[in-house]
């Protein structure tokens, strides 16, 4: 196929139109494009020989970006003999216009409501003089009830202290990846006896 003459124009910031002259012995036309920052041609269309125009709409696969420069090229192709025609290696240059700035929509001004006339103020009636209130006698404050001090040696208090020690011990053991301690009543009783002995005589020898 013979070389075709190509023309291209930008329709808007995301679309172009490519036109070309007829090529002898061409059964199809192959349309290519590339951006100004690369030399690699990308084929974007394969149309029949009856078509001499192609509209390139921007897409994710073949984008047309506002404000950039592109080059287009068309070459003939004969599918019977599987031969390609010559082409303009430089391509036809087209500058895509920038996207127009959005025009801000004016906010409608609210229509002012008519000012209401003030209503006449009613004349207040004279306030009756209040009668003197009898002064109440001061109420005696209740005396605070003394809080009983728990017996540290009582079984319930000892049991409570043991549970607190086990609780905080297990918190530390779990934090360091150790298994929790399980309470043993026999050990509790033995520990209570030993605690009283140490209180009486702080020594490794039992009193």
Tab-separated table of C-alpha atoms in Angstrom:
chain	number	residue	atom	x	y	z
A	1	UNK	CA	0.000	0.000	0.000
A	2	UNK	CA	1.071	3.557	-0.719
A	3	UNK	CA	1.827	6.191	1.942
A	4	UNK	CA	-1.195	8.144	3.196
A	5	UNK	CA	-1.297	11.817	4.175
A	6	UNK	CA	-2.584	12.269	7.704
A	7	UNK	CA	-4.232	15.195	9.482
A	8	UNK	CA	-5.307	15.472	13.114
A	9	UNK	CA	-7.151	18.051	15.205
A	10	UNK	CA	-8.238	18.293	18.843
A	11	UNK	CA	-12.006	18.384	19.322
A	12	UNK	CA	-11.748	19.167	23.041
A	13	UNK	CA	-9.520	18.354	26.014
A	14	UNK	CA	-10.223	14.587	25.758
A	15	UNK	CA	-10.952	13.833	22.079
A	16	UNK	CA	-9.239	14.109	18.672
A	17	UNK	CA	-10.214	13.438	15.035
A	18	UNK	CA	-7.741	11.820	12.616
A	19	UNK	CA	-8.301	11.965	8.816
A	20	UNK	CA	-6.179	10.615	5.957
A	21	UNK	CA	-6.027	10.210	2.181
A	22	UNK	CA	-6.771	6.954	0.388
A	23	UNK	CA	-3.940	4.424	-0.025
A	24	UNK	CA	-3.625	2.308	-3.177
A	25	UNK	CA	-3.948	-1.484	-2.586
A	26	UNK	CA	-4.891	-1.000	1.079
A	27	UNK	CA	-7.650	-3.223	2.514
A	28	UNK	CA	-7.380	-1.684	5.970
A	29	UNK	CA	-5.952	1.344	7.733
A	30	UNK	CA	-4.053	1.122	11.012
A	31	UNK	CA	-4.192	4.179	13.287
A	32	UNK	CA	-1.345	4.799	15.765
A	33	UNK	CA	-0.565	7.473	18.360
A	34	UNK	CA	2.072	8.362	20.958
A	35	UNK	CA	2.654	11.071	23.550
A	36	UNK	CA	5.412	13.637	23.064
A	37	UNK	CA	7.520	12.091	25.838
A	38	UNK	CA	7.926	8.695	24.093
A	39	UNK	CA	8.978	7.363	20.679
A	40	UNK	CA	6.922	4.167	20.860
A	41	UNK	CA	3.829	4.051	18.640
A	42	UNK	CA	0.634	2.471	20.012
A	43	UNK	CA	-2.004	1.124	17.626
A	44	UNK	CA	-5.451	2.335	18.635
A	45	UNK	CA	-7.615	1.291	15.653
A	46	UNK	CA	-7.879	-1.039	12.628
A	47	UNK	CA	-10.550	0.173	10.181
A	48	UNK	CA	-11.620	-0.897	6.688
A	49	UNK	CA	-10.411	0.804	3.500
A	50	UNK	CA	-13.836	2.469	3.161
A	51	UNK	CA	-13.119	4.580	6.255
A	52	UNK	CA	-10.901	7.682	6.013
A	53	UNK	CA	-11.588	9.132	9.473
A	54	UNK	CA	-11.236	8.031	13.079
A	55	UNK	CA	-12.404	9.792	16.260
A	56	UNK	CA	-10.118	9.022	19.192
A	57	UNK	CA	-11.975	9.345	22.501
A	58	UNK	CA	-9.920	9.209	25.680
A	59	UNK	CA	-10.102	5.866	27.511
A	60	UNK	CA	-8.227	4.086	30.276
A	61	UNK	CA	-6.340	1.996	27.700
A	62	UNK	CA	-5.665	4.831	25.231
A	63	UNK	CA	-5.826	8.063	27.263
A	64	UNK	CA	-5.932	11.617	25.930
A	65	UNK	CA	-4.918	14.007	28.717
A	66	UNK	CA	-5.661	17.716	28.806
A	67	UNK	CA	-2.694	20.041	28.264
A	68	UNK	CA	-0.446	17.362	26.682
A	69	UNK	CA	0.967	16.951	23.151
A	70	UNK	CA	0.421	13.836	21.005
A	71	UNK	CA	1.477	12.557	17.576
A	72	UNK	CA	-0.706	10.478	15.218
A	73	UNK	CA	0.192	8.255	12.252
A	74	UNK	CA	-1.864	6.173	9.770
A	75	UNK	CA	-0.539	3.460	7.456
A	76	UNK	CA	-2.212	1.216	4.894
A	77	UNK	CA	-2.378	-2.562	5.264
A	78	UNK	CA	-3.163	-5.324	2.734
A	79	UNK	CA	-4.546	-8.340	4.588
A	80	UNK	CA	-4.389	-10.536	1.439
A	81	UNK	CA	-0.634	-10.215	1.053
A	82	UNK	CA	-0.061	-9.191	4.707
A	83	UNK	CA	1.962	-6.145	3.734
A	84	UNK	CA	2.180	-2.709	5.359
A	85	UNK	CA	2.422	0.628	3.601
A	86	UNK	CA	4.962	3.313	4.377
A	87	UNK	CA	4.215	6.015	6.960
A	88	UNK	CA	5.365	9.373	8.275
A	89	UNK	CA	7.790	8.404	11.056
A	90	UNK	CA	7.525	11.806	12.742
A	91	UNK	CA	3.711	11.706	12.810
A	92	UNK	CA	1.269	14.609	12.898
A	93	UNK	CA	1.452	16.742	16.035
A	94	UNK	CA	-1.611	17.925	17.980
A	95	UNK	CA	-1.767	19.890	21.249
A	96	UNK	CA	-4.650	18.999	23.543
A	97	UNK	CA	-6.237	22.072	25.186
A	98	UNK	CA	-6.300	22.390	28.937
A	99	UNK	CA	-9.450	21.518	30.835
A	100	UNK	CA	-11.550	24.667	31.350
A	101	UNK	CA	-11.872	25.838	34.908
A	102	UNK	CA	-15.263	25.282	36.475
A	103	UNK	CA	-17.343	28.449	36.755
A	104	UNK	CA	-18.527	28.911	40.347
A	105	UNK	CA	-22.302	28.977	40.691
A	106	UNK	CA	-23.570	32.160	42.274
A	107	UNK	CA	-25.471	31.620	45.502
A	108	UNK	CA	-28.974	33.116	45.279
A	109	UNK	CA	-29.561	35.999	47.668
A	110	UNK	CA	-32.269	35.345	50.201
A	111	UNK	CA	-35.300	37.644	49.973
A	112	UNK	CA	-35.591	39.626	53.222
A	113	UNK	CA	-38.804	39.088	55.180
A	114	UNK	CA	-40.877	42.151	56.116
A	115	UNK	CA	-40.115	43.458	59.603
A	116	UNK	CA	-42.931	42.815	62.042
A	117	UNK	CA	-44.214	45.743	64.046
A	118	UNK	CA	-43.559	45.385	67.782
A	119	UNK	CA	-46.602	44.522	69.858
A	120	UNK	CA	-47.509	46.863	72.721
A	121	UNK	CA	-46.048	45.754	76.041
A	122	UNK	CA	-48.600	44.994	78.737
A	123	UNK	CA	-48.312	47.117	81.880
A	124	UNK	CA	-47.201	44.828	84.734
A	125	UNK	CA	-49.482	44.533	87.731
A	126	UNK	CA	-48.053	45.574	91.098
A	127	UNK	CA	-46.440	42.674	92.919
A	128	UNK	CA	-47.916	41.806	96.284
A	129	UNK	CA	-45.547	42.232	99.204
A	130	UNK	CA	-44.618	38.752	100.466
A	131	UNK	CA	-45.303	37.876	104.056
A	132	UNK	CA	-42.248	37.260	106.229
A	133	UNK	CA	-41.303	33.590	106.296
A	134	UNK	CA	-40.614	32.001	109.635
A	135	UNK	CA	-36.965	31.151	110.076
A	136	UNK	CA	-36.632	27.345	110.359
A	137	UNK	CA	-34.674	25.932	113.238
A	138	UNK	CA	-31.325	24.453	112.247
A	139	UNK	CA	-31.448	20.697	111.770
A	140	UNK	CA	-28.908	18.802	113.774
A	141	UNK	CA	-26.408	16.982	111.598
A	142	UNK	CA	-26.299	13.224	112.214
A	143	UNK	CA	-23.122	11.972	113.755
A	144	UNK	CA	-21.036	9.851	111.379
A	145	UNK	CA	-21.197	6.140	112.045
A	146	UNK	CA	-17.815	4.691	112.828
A	147	UNK	CA	-16.659	2.252	110.141
A	148	UNK	CA	-15.675	-1.040	111.771
A	149	UNK	CA	-12.055	-1.990	111.184
A	150	UNK	CA	-11.803	-5.479	109.638
A	151	UNK	CA	-9.961	-8.065	111.716
A	152	UNK	CA	-6.848	-9.010	109.663
A	153	UNK	CA	-6.745	-12.440	111.354
A	154	UNK	CA	-10.348	-13.369	110.575
A	155	UNK	CA	-10.716	-16.271	108.070
A	156	UNK	CA	-12.661	-14.127	105.608
A	157	UNK	CA	-10.050	-11.354	105.686
A	158	UNK	CA	-7.167	-13.835	105.324
A	159	UNK	CA	-9.003	-15.486	102.419
A	160	UNK	CA	-9.495	-12.093	100.771
A	161	UNK	CA	-5.790	-11.226	101.116
A	162	UNK	CA	-4.752	-14.600	99.616
A	163	UNK	CA	-7.022	-14.059	96.604
A	164	UNK	CA	-5.561	-10.567	96.060
A	165	UNK	CA	-1.980	-11.944	96.126
A	166	UNK	CA	-2.894	-14.700	93.610
A	167	UNK	CA	-4.700	-12.164	91.411
A	168	UNK	CA	-1.710	-9.789	91.103
A	169	UNK	CA	0.773	-12.689	90.826
A	170	UNK	CA	-1.139	-14.110	87.834
A	171	UNK	CA	-1.295	-10.700	86.165
A	172	UNK	CA	2.522	-10.563	86.215
A	173	UNK	CA	2.900	-14.218	85.128
A	174	UNK	CA	0.505	-13.845	82.168
A	175	UNK	CA	2.326	-10.670	81.123
A	176	UNK	CA	5.582	-12.684	80.917
A	177	UNK	CA	3.992	-15.707	79.184
A	178	UNK	CA	3.777	-18.007	82.264
A	179	UNK	CA	0.788	-20.144	83.242
A	180	UNK	CA	-1.437	-18.750	86.048
A	181	UNK	CA	-1.122	-20.025	89.633
A	182	UNK	CA	-4.049	-22.136	90.925
A	183	UNK	CA	-5.106	-21.675	94.567
A	184	UNK	CA	-4.572	-24.636	96.943
A	185	UNK	CA	-6.413	-24.579	100.276
A	186	UNK	CA	-3.837	-26.819	102.001
A	187	UNK	CA	-1.019	-24.490	100.960
A	188	UNK	CA	-3.144	-21.518	102.091
A	189	UNK	CA	-3.486	-22.933	105.602
A	190	UNK	CA	0.232	-23.753	105.814
A	191	UNK	CA	1.190	-20.299	104.568
A	192	UNK	CA	-1.101	-18.656	107.143
A	193	UNK	CA	0.568	-20.581	110.008
A	194	UNK	CA	4.046	-19.712	108.701
A	195	UNK	CA	3.086	-16.035	108.351
A	196	UNK	CA	2.126	-15.856	112.033
A	197	UNK	CA	5.422	-17.521	112.986
A	198	UNK	CA	7.455	-15.021	110.975
A	199	UNK	CA	5.460	-12.184	112.551
A	200	UNK	CA	6.432	-13.533	115.994
A	201	UNK	CA	10.062	-14.289	115.090
A	202	UNK	CA	11.528	-13.213	111.713
A	203	UNK	CA	13.971	-16.094	111.195
A	204	UNK	CA	14.475	-19.275	109.171
A	205	UNK	CA	14.152	-21.157	112.461
A	206	UNK	CA	10.585	-21.755	113.620
A	207	UNK	CA	9.722	-20.441	117.103
